[in-house]
mmCIF file of C-alpha atoms in Angstrom:
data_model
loop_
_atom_site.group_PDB
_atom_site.id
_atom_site.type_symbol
_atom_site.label_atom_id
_atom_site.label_comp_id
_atom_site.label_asym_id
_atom_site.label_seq_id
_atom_site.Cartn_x
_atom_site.Cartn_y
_atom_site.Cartn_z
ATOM 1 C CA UNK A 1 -77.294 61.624 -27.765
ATOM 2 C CA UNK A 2 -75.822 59.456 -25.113
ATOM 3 C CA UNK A 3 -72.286 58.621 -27.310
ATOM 4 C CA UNK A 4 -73.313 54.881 -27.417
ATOM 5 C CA UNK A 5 -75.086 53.534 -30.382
ATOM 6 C CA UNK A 6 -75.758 49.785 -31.010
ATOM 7 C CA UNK A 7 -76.742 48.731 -34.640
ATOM 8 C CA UNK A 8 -79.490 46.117 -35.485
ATOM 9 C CA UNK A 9 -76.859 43.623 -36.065
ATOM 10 C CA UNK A 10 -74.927 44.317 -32.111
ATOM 11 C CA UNK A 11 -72.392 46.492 -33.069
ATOM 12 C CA UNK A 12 -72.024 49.042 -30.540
ATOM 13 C CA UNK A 13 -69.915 52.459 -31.093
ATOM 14 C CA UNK A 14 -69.147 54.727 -28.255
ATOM 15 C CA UNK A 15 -68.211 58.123 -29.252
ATOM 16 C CA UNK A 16 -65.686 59.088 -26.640
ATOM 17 C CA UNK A 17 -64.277 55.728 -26.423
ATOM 18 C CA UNK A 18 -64.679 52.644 -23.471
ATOM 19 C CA UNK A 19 -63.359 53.590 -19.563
ATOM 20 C CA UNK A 20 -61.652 50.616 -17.759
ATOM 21 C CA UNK A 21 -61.684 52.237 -14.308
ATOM 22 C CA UNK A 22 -64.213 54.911 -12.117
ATOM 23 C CA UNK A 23 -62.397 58.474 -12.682
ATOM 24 C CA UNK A 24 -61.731 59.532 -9.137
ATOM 25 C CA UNK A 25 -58.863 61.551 -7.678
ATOM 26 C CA UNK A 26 -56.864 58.721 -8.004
ATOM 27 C CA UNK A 27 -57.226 57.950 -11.343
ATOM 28 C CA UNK A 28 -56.624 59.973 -14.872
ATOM 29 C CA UNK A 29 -59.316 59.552 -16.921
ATOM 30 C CA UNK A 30 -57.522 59.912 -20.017
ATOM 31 C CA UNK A 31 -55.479 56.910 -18.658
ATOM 32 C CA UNK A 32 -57.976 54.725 -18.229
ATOM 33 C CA UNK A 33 -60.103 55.091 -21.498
ATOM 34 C CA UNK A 34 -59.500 53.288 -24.610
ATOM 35 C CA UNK A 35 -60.322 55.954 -27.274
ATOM 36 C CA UNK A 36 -58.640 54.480 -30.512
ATOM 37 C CA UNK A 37 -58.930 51.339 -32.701
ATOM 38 C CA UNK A 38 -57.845 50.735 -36.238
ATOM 39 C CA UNK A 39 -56.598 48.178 -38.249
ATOM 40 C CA UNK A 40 -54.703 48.806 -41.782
ATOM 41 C CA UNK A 41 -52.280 48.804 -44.387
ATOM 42 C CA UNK A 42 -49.489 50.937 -45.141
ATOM 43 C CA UNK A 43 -47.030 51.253 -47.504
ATOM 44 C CA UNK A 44 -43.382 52.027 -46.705
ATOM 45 C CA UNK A 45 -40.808 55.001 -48.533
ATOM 46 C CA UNK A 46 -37.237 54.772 -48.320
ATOM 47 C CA UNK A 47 -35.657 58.047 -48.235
ATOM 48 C CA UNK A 48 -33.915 58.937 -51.487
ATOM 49 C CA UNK A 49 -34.780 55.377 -52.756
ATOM 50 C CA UNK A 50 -34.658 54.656 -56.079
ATOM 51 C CA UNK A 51 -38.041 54.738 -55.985
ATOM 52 C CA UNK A 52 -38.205 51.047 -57.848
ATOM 53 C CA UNK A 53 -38.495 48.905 -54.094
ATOM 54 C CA UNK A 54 -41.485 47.119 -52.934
ATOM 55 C CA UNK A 55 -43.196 47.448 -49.692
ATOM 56 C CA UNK A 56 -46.285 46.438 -47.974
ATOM 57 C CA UNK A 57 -47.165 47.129 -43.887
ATOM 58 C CA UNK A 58 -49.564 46.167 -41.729
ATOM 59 C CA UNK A 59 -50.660 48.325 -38.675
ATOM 60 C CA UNK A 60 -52.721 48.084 -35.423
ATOM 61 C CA UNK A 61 -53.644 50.858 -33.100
ATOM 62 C CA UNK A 62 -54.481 50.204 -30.028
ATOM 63 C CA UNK A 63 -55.312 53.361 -27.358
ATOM 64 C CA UNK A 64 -51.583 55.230 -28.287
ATOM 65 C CA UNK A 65 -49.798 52.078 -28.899
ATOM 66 C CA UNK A 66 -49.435 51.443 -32.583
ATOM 67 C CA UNK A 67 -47.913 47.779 -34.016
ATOM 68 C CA UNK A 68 -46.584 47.612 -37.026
ATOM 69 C CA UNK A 69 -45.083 44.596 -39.585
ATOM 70 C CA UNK A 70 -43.454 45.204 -43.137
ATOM 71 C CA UNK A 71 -41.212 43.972 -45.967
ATOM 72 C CA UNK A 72 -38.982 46.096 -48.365
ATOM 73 C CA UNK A 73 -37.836 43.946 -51.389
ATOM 74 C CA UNK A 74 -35.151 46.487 -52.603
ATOM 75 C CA UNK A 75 -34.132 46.496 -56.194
ATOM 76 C CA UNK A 76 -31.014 48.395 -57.613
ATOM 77 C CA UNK A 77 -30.279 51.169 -55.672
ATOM 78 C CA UNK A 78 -27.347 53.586 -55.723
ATOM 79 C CA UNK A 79 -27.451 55.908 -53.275
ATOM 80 C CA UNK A 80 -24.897 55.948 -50.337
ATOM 81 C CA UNK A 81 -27.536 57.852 -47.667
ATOM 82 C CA UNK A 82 -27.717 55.739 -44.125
ATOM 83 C CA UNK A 83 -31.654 53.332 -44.607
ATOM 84 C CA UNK A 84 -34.178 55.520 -43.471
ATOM 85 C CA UNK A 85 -37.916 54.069 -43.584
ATOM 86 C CA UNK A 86 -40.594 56.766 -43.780
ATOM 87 C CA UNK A 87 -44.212 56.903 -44.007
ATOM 88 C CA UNK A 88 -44.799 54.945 -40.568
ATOM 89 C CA UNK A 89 -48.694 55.148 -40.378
ATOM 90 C CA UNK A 90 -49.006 57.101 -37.386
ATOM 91 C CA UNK A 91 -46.502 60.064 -36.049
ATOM 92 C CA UNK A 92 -44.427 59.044 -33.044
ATOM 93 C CA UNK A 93 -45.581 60.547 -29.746
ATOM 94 C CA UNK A 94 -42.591 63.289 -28.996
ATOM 95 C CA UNK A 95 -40.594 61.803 -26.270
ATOM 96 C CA UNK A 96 -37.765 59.594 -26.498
ATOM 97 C CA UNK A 97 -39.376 57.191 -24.186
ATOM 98 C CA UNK A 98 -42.483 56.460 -26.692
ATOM 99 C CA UNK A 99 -39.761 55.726 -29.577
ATOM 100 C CA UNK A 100 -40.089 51.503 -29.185
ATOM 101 C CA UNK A 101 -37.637 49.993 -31.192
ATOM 102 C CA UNK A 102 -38.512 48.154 -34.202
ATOM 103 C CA UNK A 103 -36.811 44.132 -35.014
ATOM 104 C CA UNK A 104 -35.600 43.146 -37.837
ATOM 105 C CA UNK A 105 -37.507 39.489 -37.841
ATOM 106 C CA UNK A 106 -35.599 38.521 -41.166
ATOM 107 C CA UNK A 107 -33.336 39.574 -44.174
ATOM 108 C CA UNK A 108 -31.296 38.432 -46.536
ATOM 109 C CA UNK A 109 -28.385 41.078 -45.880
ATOM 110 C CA UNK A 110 -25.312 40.105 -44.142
ATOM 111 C CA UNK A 111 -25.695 43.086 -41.878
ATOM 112 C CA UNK A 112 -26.902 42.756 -38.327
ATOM 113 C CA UNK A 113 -29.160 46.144 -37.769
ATOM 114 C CA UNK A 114 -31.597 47.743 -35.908
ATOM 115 C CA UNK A 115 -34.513 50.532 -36.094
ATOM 116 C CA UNK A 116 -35.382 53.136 -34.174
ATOM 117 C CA UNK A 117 -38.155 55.255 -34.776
ATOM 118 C CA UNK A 118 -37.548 59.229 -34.322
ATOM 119 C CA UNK A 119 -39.655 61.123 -32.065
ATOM 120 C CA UNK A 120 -42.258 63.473 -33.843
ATOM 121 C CA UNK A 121 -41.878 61.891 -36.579
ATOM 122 C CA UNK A 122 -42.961 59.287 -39.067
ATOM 123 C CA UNK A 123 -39.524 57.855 -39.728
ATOM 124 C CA UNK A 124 -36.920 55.508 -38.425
ATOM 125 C CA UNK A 125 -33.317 55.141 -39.508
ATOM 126 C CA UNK A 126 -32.217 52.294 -39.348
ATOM 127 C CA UNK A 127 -28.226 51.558 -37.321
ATOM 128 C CA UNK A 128 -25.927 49.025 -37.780
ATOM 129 C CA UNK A 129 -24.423 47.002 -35.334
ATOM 130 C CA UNK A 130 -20.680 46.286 -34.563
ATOM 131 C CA UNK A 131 -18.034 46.997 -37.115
ATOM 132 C CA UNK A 132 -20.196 46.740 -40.274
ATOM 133 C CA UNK A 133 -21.427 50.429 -39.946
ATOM 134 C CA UNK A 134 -25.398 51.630 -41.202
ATOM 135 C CA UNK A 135 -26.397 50.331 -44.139
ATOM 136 C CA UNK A 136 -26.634 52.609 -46.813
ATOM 137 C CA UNK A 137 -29.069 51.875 -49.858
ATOM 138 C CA UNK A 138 -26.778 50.537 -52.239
ATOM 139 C CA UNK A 139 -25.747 48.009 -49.977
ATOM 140 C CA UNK A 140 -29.181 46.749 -49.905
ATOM 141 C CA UNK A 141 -29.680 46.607 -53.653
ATOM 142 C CA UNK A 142 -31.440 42.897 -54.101
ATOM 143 C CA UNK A 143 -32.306 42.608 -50.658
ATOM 144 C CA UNK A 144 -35.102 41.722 -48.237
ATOM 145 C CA UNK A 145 -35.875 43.405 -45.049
ATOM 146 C CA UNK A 146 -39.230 42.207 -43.092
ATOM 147 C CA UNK A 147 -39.225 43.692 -39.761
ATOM 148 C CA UNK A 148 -41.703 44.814 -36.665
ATOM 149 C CA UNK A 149 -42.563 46.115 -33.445
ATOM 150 C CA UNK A 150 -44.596 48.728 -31.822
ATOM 151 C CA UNK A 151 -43.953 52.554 -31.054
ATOM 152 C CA UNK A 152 -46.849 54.947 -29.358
ATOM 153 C CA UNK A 153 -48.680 58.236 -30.363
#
């Protein structure tokens, strides 16, 4: 097989993914070859939630850059452990460079915050900013948190 197969319809796969540039000394051919695409759902945890929120995600992978958008309606919650998101769809490459940073695009918390995905892993925690500290769980009891952004493989 040549690795590229087009369907009756014109869809055309390529086995070992589509090269931008002409590999030469100059160039790293891993670099220049677009190997993944995927489009999906996920579904957010909250470590030691309550286990009664709701979540729903969206992802896109592009090459080894991965986007992803979410929502966690938190109910009652009682735990006083710092808001750690897990289950991120994809793990995050291991260097603190590939990390990203994810935005907090809206919520109905009083708390100004910020996420940050670990490296080599499929969590972020999720920091406070200024004097109001990381939110903890039970601070978010009732709450909305939709956030984004992108982090790579």
């Amino acid at each position: 097989g040549n690795g590229l197969t087009i369907s009756s319809g014109g869809l055309a796969t390529f086995s070992n993914g589509i090269q931008f540039a002409n590999p030469t000394p100059a160039y790293d051919v891993a670099a220049t070859t677009l190997d993944a695409y995927e489009e999906g759902t996920w579904t957010p945890t909250i470590l030691s939630g309550s286990g009664n929120e709701s979540t729903d995600g969206t992802y896109t992978r592009i090459g080894n850059t991965v986007h992803v958008s979410a929502v966690i309606i938190f109910n009652a919650q009682t735990g006083s452990t710092q808001f750690t998101i897990q289950s991120f769809p994809y793990t995050v490459f291991n260097s603190d460079g590939a990390r990203g940073g994810l935005s907090v695009s809206y919520s109905t918390s009083s708390t100004y915050f910020t996420i940050l995905l670990d490296q080599n892993s499929t969590q972020a925690r999720v920091w406070g900013q200024g004097a109001t500290g990381n939110p903890t769980l039970v601070s978010l009891s009732g709450k909305r948190v939709y956030f984004g952004g992108t982090y790579q493989v």
